[in-house]
Coordinates of C-alpha atoms in Angstrom, one line a residue:
X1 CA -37.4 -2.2 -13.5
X2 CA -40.9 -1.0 -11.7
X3 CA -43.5 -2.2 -13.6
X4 CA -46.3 0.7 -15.6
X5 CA -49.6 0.4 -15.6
X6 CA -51.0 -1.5 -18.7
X7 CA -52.4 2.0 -20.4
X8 CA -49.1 3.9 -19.7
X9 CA -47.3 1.1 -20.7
X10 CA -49.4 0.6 -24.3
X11 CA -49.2 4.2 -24.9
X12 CA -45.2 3.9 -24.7
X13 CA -45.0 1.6 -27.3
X14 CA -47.5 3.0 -29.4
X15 CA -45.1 5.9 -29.6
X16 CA -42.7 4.8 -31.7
X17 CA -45.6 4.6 -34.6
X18 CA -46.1 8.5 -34.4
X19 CA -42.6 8.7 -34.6
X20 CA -42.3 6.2 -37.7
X21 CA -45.1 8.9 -39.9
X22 CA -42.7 11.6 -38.4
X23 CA -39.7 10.1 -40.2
X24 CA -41.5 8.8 -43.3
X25 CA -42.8 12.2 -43.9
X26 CA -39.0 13.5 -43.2
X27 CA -37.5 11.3 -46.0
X28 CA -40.6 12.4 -48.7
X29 CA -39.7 15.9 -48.3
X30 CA -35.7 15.5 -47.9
X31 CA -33.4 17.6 -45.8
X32 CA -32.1 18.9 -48.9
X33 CA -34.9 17.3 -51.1
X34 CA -35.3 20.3 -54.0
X35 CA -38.1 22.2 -54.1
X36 CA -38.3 20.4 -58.0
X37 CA -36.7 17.7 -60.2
X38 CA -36.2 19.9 -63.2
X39 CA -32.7 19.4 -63.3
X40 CA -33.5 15.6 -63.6
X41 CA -35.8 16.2 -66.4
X42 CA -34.4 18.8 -68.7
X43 CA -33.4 17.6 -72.1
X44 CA -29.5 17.0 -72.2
X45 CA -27.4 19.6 -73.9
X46 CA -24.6 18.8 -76.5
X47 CA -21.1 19.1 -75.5
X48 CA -17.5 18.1 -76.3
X49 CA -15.8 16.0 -73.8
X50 CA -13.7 18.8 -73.1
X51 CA -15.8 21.7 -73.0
X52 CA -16.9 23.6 -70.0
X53 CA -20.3 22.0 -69.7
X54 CA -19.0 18.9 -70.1
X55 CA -16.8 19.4 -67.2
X56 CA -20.4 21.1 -65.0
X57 CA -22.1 17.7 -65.6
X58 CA -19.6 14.8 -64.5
X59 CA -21.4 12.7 -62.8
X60 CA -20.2 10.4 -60.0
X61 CA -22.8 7.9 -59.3
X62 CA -25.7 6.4 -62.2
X63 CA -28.2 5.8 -59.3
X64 CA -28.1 5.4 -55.6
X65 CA -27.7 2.3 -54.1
X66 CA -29.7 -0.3 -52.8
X67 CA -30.3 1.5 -49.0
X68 CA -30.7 -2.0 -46.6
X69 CA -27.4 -3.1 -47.7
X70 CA -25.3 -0.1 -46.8
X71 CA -25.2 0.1 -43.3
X72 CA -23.3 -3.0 -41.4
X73 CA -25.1 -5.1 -39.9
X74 CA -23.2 -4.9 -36.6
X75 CA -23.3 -1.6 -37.0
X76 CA -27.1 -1.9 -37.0
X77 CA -27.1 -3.7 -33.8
X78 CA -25.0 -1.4 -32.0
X79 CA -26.9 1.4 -32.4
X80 CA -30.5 -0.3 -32.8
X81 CA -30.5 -3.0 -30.6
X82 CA -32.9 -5.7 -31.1
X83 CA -33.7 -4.2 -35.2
X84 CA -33.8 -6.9 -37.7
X85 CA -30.8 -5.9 -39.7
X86 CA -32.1 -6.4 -43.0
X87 CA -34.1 -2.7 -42.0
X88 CA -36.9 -1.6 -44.3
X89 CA -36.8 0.2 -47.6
X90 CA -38.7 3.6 -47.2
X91 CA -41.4 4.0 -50.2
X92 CA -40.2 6.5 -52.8
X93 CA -41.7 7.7 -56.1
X94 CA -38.5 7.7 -58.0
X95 CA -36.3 5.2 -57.1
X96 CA -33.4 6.2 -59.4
X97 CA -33.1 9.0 -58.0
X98 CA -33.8 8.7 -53.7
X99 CA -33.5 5.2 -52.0
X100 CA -33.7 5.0 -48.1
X101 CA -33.7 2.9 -45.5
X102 CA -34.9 2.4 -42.0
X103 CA -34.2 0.3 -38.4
X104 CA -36.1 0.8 -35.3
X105 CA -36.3 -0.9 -32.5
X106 CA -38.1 -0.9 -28.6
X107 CA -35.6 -2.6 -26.4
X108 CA -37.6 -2.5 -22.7
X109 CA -38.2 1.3 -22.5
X110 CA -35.5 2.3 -24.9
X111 CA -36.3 3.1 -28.6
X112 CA -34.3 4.1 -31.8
X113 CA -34.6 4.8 -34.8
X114 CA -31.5 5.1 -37.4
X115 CA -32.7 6.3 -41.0
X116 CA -30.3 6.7 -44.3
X117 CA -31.2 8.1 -47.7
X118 CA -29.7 8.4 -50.8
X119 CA -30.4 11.4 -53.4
X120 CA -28.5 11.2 -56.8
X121 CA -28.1 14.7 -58.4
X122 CA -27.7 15.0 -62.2
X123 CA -24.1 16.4 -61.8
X124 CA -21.6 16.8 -58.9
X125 CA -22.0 20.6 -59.1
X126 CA -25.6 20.3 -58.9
X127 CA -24.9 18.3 -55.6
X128 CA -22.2 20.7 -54.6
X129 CA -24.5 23.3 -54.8
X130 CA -27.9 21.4 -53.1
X131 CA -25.6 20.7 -50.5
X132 CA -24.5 24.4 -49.9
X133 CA -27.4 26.0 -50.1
X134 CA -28.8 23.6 -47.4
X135 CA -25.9 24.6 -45.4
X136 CA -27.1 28.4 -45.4
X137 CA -30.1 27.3 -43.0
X138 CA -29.2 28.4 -40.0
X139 CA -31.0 24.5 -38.5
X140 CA -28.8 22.9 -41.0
X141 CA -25.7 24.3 -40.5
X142 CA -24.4 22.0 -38.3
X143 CA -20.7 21.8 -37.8
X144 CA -18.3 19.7 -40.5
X145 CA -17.2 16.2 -39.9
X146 CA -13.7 15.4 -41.5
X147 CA -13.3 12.2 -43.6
X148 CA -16.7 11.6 -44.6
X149 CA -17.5 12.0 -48.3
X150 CA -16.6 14.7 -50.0
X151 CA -18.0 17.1 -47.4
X152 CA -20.2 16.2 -44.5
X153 CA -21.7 18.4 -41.5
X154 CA -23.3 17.1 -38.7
X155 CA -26.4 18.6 -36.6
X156 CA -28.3 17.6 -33.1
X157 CA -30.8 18.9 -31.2
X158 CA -33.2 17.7 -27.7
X159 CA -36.9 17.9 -28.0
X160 CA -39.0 17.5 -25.4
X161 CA -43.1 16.6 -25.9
X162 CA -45.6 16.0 -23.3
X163 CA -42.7 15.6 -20.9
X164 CA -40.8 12.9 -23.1
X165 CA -37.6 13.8 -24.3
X166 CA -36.1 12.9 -27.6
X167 CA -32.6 13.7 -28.9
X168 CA -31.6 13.7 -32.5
X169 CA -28.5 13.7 -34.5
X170 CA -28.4 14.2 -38.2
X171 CA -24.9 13.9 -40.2
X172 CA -25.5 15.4 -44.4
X173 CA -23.1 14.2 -46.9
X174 CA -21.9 15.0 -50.1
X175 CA -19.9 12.5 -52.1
X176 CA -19.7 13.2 -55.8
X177 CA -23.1 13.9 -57.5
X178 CA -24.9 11.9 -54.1
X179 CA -26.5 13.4 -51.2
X180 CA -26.7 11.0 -48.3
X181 CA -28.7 11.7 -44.8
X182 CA -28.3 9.9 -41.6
X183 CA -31.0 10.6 -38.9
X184 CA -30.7 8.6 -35.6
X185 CA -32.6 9.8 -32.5
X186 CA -33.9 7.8 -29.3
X187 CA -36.1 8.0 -26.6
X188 CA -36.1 6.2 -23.2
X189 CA -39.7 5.9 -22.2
X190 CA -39.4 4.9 -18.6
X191 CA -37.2 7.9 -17.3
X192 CA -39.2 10.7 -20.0
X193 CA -35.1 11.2 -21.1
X194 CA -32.8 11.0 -24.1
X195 CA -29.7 9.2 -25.0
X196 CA -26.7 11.3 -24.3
X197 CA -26.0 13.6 -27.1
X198 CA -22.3 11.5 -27.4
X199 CA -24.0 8.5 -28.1
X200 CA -26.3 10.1 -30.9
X201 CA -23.6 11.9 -32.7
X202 CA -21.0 9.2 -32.8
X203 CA -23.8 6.9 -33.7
X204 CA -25.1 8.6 -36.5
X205 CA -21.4 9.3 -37.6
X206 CA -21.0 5.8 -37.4
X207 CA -23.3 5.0 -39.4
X208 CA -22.4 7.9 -42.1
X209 CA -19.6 6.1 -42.5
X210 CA -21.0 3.1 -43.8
X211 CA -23.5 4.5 -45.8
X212 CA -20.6 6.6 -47.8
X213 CA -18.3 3.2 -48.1
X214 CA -21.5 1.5 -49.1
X215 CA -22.0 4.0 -52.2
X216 CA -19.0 1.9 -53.3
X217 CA -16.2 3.8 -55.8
X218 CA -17.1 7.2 -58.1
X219 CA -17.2 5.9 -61.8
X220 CA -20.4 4.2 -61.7
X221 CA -22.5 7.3 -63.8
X222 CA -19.8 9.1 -65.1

């Protein structure tokens, strides 16, 4: 592997920290974040166990889980070589209701980052709906992947700044009253390219995957 000059080769792996307060800002606004919590707040309304509002707010999961702990750790090191597997918890203001967390990792010239957050709804149909609506963006879209939660899409895309490329792939999932985001994109630093869009989209469904079974069964809030 040629060798870069020292100020090319700082400025490579300074990179990564640009792309860190990209992500960081990502998960404090949420993919399918609401533009409010009210639902969270709002006083809870009387009901009989078998009434029709009763049925509106079951509720799957109490809180999300803890983040770090979700993803495998050899799934971490497949797709983030070189990350510390424990990852890092991402700062939130209201941890029972969003938990995320993050790996990263500059192997010679090759960088990735693989996120996951959690978002608890106060109902499944709340989530049902969050997640829906999301899907009317024509960037979020995506196209569905089967046997992931209760409903899953997945979406990917290349960027290319200051001639380095970057390619993303972002799998959304619904399971019960949970949203769960996977974001996992790379870089390679020495060629100004991206990973193959293959290797992004079965990684971040790979990771989906874990993150779901990690949520562990429905039950816990209900």
């Amino acid at each position: 592997m040629r060798s870069l000059p020292l100020p090319v080769a700082l400025t490579a792996r300074l990179l990564p920290v640009a792309v860190l307060a990209c992500a960081g800002w990502a998960y404090s606004a949420g993919p399918m974040s609401p533009k409010d919590d009210t639902e969270h707040n709002a006083a809870p309304q009387a009901s009989s166990p078998h009434s029709p509002s009763a049925s509106v707010a079951a509720k799957s999961y109490a809180a999300p889980p803890a983040p770090c702990g979700t993803v495998a750790a050899k799934t971490v090191t497949a797709l983030v070589p070189e990350a510390k597997t424990a990852g890092k918890e991402l700062s939130a203001t209201d941890e029972s209701v969003r938990r995320g967390c993050s790996w990263s990792a500059l192997k010679g010239y090759d960088y990735r980052w693989l996120d996951v957050t959690f978002e608890v709804k106060s109902s499944d149909a709340l989530a049902q709906q969050a997640f829906a609506t999301a899907g009317q963006d024509a960037d979020r879209a995506g196209d569905p992947v089967k046997g992931v939660g209760d409903e899953a899409r997945l979406t990917s895309g290349l960027t290319k700044k200051d001639g380095q490329e970057t390619r993303e792939a972002v799998v959304a999932v619904r399971k019960g009253n949970v949203l769960v985001t996977v974001t996992f994109n790379g870089s390679d630093f020495e060629s100004k390219g991206a990973p193959s869009a293959s290797t992004m989209t079965e990684g971040a469904e790979r990771a989906a995957r874990d993150a779901v079974a990690g949520l562990g069964p429905a039950g816990a809030g209900s």
